[in-house]
Amino acid sequence: MFAIDPDIRRAHTLPGAFYTEPGYFQQAREQIFARSWQIIPGSAETVRLPFDALPFRYLPGYMEEPLLLLRDQDNQLQCLSNVCTHRGKILVEQPCKLPHGIQCSYHGRRFKCNGQFQSMPETEGMENFPSTSDHLTPLQVQEWRSFAFTSLAPEIPFQEWIAPMEDRIGFLPVEQFLFAPERSRDYLVKANWALYVDNYLEGFHIPFVHKSLHESLDWSAYRTELFAWSNVQVGISKGGEHVFDLPQQHPDFGQAVAAYYFWLFPNLMFNFYPWGLSLNIILPLAPGLTKVQFRSFIWDASKLDTGAGADVDRVEREDEAVVEQVQMGLGSRFYTHGRYSPKQERGVHHFHCLVDKMMSRPISEAAY
Ligand code: FES
Ligand SMILES: [Fe+2]
């Protein structure tokens, strides 16, 4: 669709229109977001024991699909459509316990925790009932450490998507990190979601935009590593302080790693610092408007506010200001597309190649 050359030395960036035109924004819903893995926020805190249930929407403000995450009697996670198969009422409206399965509050239809239709009052005389369309549609749900993920029409192998991150930061006890609501917040950015991702995927701008971060990172050692559906930027500490205590068998053992910035296609960022994890969820709202959810999970509170992970809020403000300027620039009649620095913008090029691939790939019927 965009013919992004796989050779970065020859490639041009995505066209400005991708970031500004409603048609592309609309197409990305099914082509990119329905087929990718999305995190289910709050699952670790609210869905811990059998029969705990959490209603949520797939991507609030963009793809409002009502879904329900719950644990069944065997403590297995289930993700179901949260829409009653009778006349369409939302089944579960609040986080709750469902020891007797799911009952619709409109006309009393009942479902098991796996979504199977169970009973319904006043069905005498109904023919061909119940049938398969009376069950709640189950979705795939996958777990990694304390996080749960789902997809409306999965086309990316989950293991291929998650494994590079697990390989690299597997030594951290991520499931013991504690969610810190007081260090979590949402930002509204007047820019396209993909522009926010572009900016995240290069450290090229650090010396220009983030003066304070630049002082703590060794910019010459900053590097990006690419995987099939994700990439990581490795931040090396300038003074060798505030770094991970890496185990001996770790591929980066001996290096002063201050941060691992993982991006998972298309819109999730896991930033690991010696103090814990800053998770960024990028939610498209309009072609030129994006919500960025920052969620902090603390491992070692004594290391907070040090090193590369010190002033996350300030760095975020600096990024927002610059991407909002770029959004304005991309709407210009004189801008078509740009070029990549082969040394500095491999992550951006990787992202654009994946966007191009997913936007061009026909939706397979089989996935539904
Ligand atoms: S809409 Fe659920 S029972 Fe009627
Ligand atoms: Fe930045």
Coordinates of C-alpha atoms and ligand atoms in Angstrom, one line a residue, residues 83-91 103-111 120-121, ligand 1:
V83 CA -23.2 -8.6 24.9
C84 CA -26.3 -10.7 25.6
T85 CA -27.2 -12.9 22.7
H86 CA -31.0 -12.3 23.3
R87 CA -31.5 -8.6 22.5
G88 CA -28.0 -7.2 23.0
K89 CA -27.9 -5.8 26.5
I90 CA -24.4 -5.3 28.1
L91 CA -24.2 -8.2 30.5
Q103 CA -27.1 -13.6 34.1
C104 CA -28.5 -10.9 31.9
S105 CA -30.4 -8.3 34.0
Y106 CA -32.9 -7.5 31.1
H107 CA -34.8 -10.8 30.6
G108 CA -32.8 -13.3 32.7
R109 CA -30.8 -15.2 30.1
R110 CA -28.0 -17.2 31.8
F111 CA -24.6 -18.2 30.6
M120 CA -33.7 -18.5 29.5
P121 CA -37.2 -17.9 30.9
Ligands
FES1 S1 -31.3 -8.9 26.4 FE1 -30.4 -10.3 27.7 S2 -32.1 -11.5 28.3 FE2 -32.9 -10.1 27.0

